PDB file of C-alpha atoms in Angstrom:
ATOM      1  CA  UNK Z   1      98.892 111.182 126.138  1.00 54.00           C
ATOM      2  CA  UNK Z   2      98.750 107.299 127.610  1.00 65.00           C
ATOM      3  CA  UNK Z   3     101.032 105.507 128.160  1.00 74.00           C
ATOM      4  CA  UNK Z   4     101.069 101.733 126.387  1.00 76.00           C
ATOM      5  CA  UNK Z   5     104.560 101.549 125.059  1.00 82.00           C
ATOM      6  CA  UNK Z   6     107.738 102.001 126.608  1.00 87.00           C
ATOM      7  CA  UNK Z   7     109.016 103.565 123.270  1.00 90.00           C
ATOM      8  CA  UNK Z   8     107.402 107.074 123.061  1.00 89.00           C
ATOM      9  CA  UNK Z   9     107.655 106.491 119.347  1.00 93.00           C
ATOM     10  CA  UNK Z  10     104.859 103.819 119.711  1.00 92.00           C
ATOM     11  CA  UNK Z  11     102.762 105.353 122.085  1.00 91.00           C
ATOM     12  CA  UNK Z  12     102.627 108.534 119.866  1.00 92.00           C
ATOM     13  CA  UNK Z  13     101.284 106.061 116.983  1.00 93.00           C
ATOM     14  CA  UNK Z  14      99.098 104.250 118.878  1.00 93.00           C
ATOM     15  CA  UNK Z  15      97.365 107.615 120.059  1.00 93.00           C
ATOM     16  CA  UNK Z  16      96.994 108.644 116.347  1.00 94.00           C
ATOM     17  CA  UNK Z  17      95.538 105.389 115.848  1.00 94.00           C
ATOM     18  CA  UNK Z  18      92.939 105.920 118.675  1.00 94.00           C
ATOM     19  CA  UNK Z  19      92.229 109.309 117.398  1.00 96.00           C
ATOM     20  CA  UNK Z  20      91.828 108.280 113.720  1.00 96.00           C
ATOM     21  CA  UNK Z  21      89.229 105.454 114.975  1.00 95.00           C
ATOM     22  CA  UNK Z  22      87.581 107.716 116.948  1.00 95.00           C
ATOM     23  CA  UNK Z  23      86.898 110.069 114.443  1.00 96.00           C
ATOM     24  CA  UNK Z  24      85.875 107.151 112.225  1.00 94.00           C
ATOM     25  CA  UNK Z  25      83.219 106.250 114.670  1.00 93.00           C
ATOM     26  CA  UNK Z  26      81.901 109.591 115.128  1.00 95.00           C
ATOM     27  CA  UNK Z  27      81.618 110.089 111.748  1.00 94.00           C
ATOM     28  CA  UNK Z  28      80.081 107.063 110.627  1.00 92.00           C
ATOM     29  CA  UNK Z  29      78.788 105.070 113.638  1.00 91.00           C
ATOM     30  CA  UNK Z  30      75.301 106.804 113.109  1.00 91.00           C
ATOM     31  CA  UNK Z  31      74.762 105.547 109.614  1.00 92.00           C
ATOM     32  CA  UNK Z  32      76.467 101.614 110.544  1.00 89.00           C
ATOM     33  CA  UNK Z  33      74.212 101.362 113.838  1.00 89.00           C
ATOM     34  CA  UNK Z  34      71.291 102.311 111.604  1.00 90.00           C
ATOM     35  CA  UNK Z  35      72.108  99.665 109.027  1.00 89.00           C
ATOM     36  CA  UNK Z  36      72.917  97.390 111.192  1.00 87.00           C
ATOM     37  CA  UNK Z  37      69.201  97.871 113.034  1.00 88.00           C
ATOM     38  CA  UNK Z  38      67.588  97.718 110.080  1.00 86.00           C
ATOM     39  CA  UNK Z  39      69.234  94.333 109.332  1.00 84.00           C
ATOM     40  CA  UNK Z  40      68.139  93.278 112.790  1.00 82.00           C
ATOM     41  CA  UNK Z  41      64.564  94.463 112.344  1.00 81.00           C
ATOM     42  CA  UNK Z  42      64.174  93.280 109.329  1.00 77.00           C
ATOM     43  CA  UNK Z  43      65.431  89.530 110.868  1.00 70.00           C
ATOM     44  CA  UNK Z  44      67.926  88.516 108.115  1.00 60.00           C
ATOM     45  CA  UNK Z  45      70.861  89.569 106.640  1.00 53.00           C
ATOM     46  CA  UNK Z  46      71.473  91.710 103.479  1.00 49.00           C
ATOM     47  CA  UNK Z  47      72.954  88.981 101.832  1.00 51.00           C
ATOM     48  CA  UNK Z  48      69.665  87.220 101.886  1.00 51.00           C
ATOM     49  CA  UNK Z  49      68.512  89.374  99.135  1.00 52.00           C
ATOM     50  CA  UNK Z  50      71.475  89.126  97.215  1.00 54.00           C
ATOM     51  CA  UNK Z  51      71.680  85.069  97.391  1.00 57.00           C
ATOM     52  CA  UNK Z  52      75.112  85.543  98.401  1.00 59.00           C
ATOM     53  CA  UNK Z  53      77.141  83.800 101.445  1.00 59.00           C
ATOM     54  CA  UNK Z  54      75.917  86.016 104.864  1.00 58.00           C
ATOM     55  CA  UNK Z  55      78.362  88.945 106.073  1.00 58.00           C
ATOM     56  CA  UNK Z  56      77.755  91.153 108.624  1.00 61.00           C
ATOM     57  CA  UNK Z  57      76.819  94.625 107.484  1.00 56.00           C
ATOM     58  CA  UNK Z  58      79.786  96.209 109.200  1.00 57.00           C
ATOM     59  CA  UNK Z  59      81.753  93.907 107.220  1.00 51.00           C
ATOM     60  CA  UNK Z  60      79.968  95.107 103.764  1.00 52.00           C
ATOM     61  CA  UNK Z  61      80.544  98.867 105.262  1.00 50.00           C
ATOM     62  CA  UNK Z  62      84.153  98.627 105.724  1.00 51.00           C
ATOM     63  CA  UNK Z  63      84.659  97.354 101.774  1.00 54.00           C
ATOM     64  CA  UNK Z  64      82.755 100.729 100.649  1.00 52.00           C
ATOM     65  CA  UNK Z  65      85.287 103.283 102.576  1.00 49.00           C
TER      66      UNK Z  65
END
């Protein structure tokens, strides 16, 4: 365990924290780098087929979850 906080309270929450984003990451970074390379490839944003105001696909991704 790291320490960031003096309070061992914190530091035990912040860990979870980095543990629950990691997990996130490994579960779903495949699938978000893949969007987001097909966005890049394709040279526009989703929202360009949708007419609506541009948002990064990670953006879109985190609404879904």
């Amino acid at each position: 365990m790291s320490k960031v906080y003096d309070d061992p309270k914190y530091n035990a929450a912040f860990d979870r924290c980095v543990d629950v984003m990691a997990r996130l990451l490994q579960k779903y970074g495949p699938q978000l780098l893949e969007q987001m390379q097909e966005t890049a490839k394709d040279g526009c944003t989703q929202s360009a087929v949708s007419g609506k105001q541009p948002v990064p696909v990670y953006q879109e991704f985190d609404k879904a979850a």
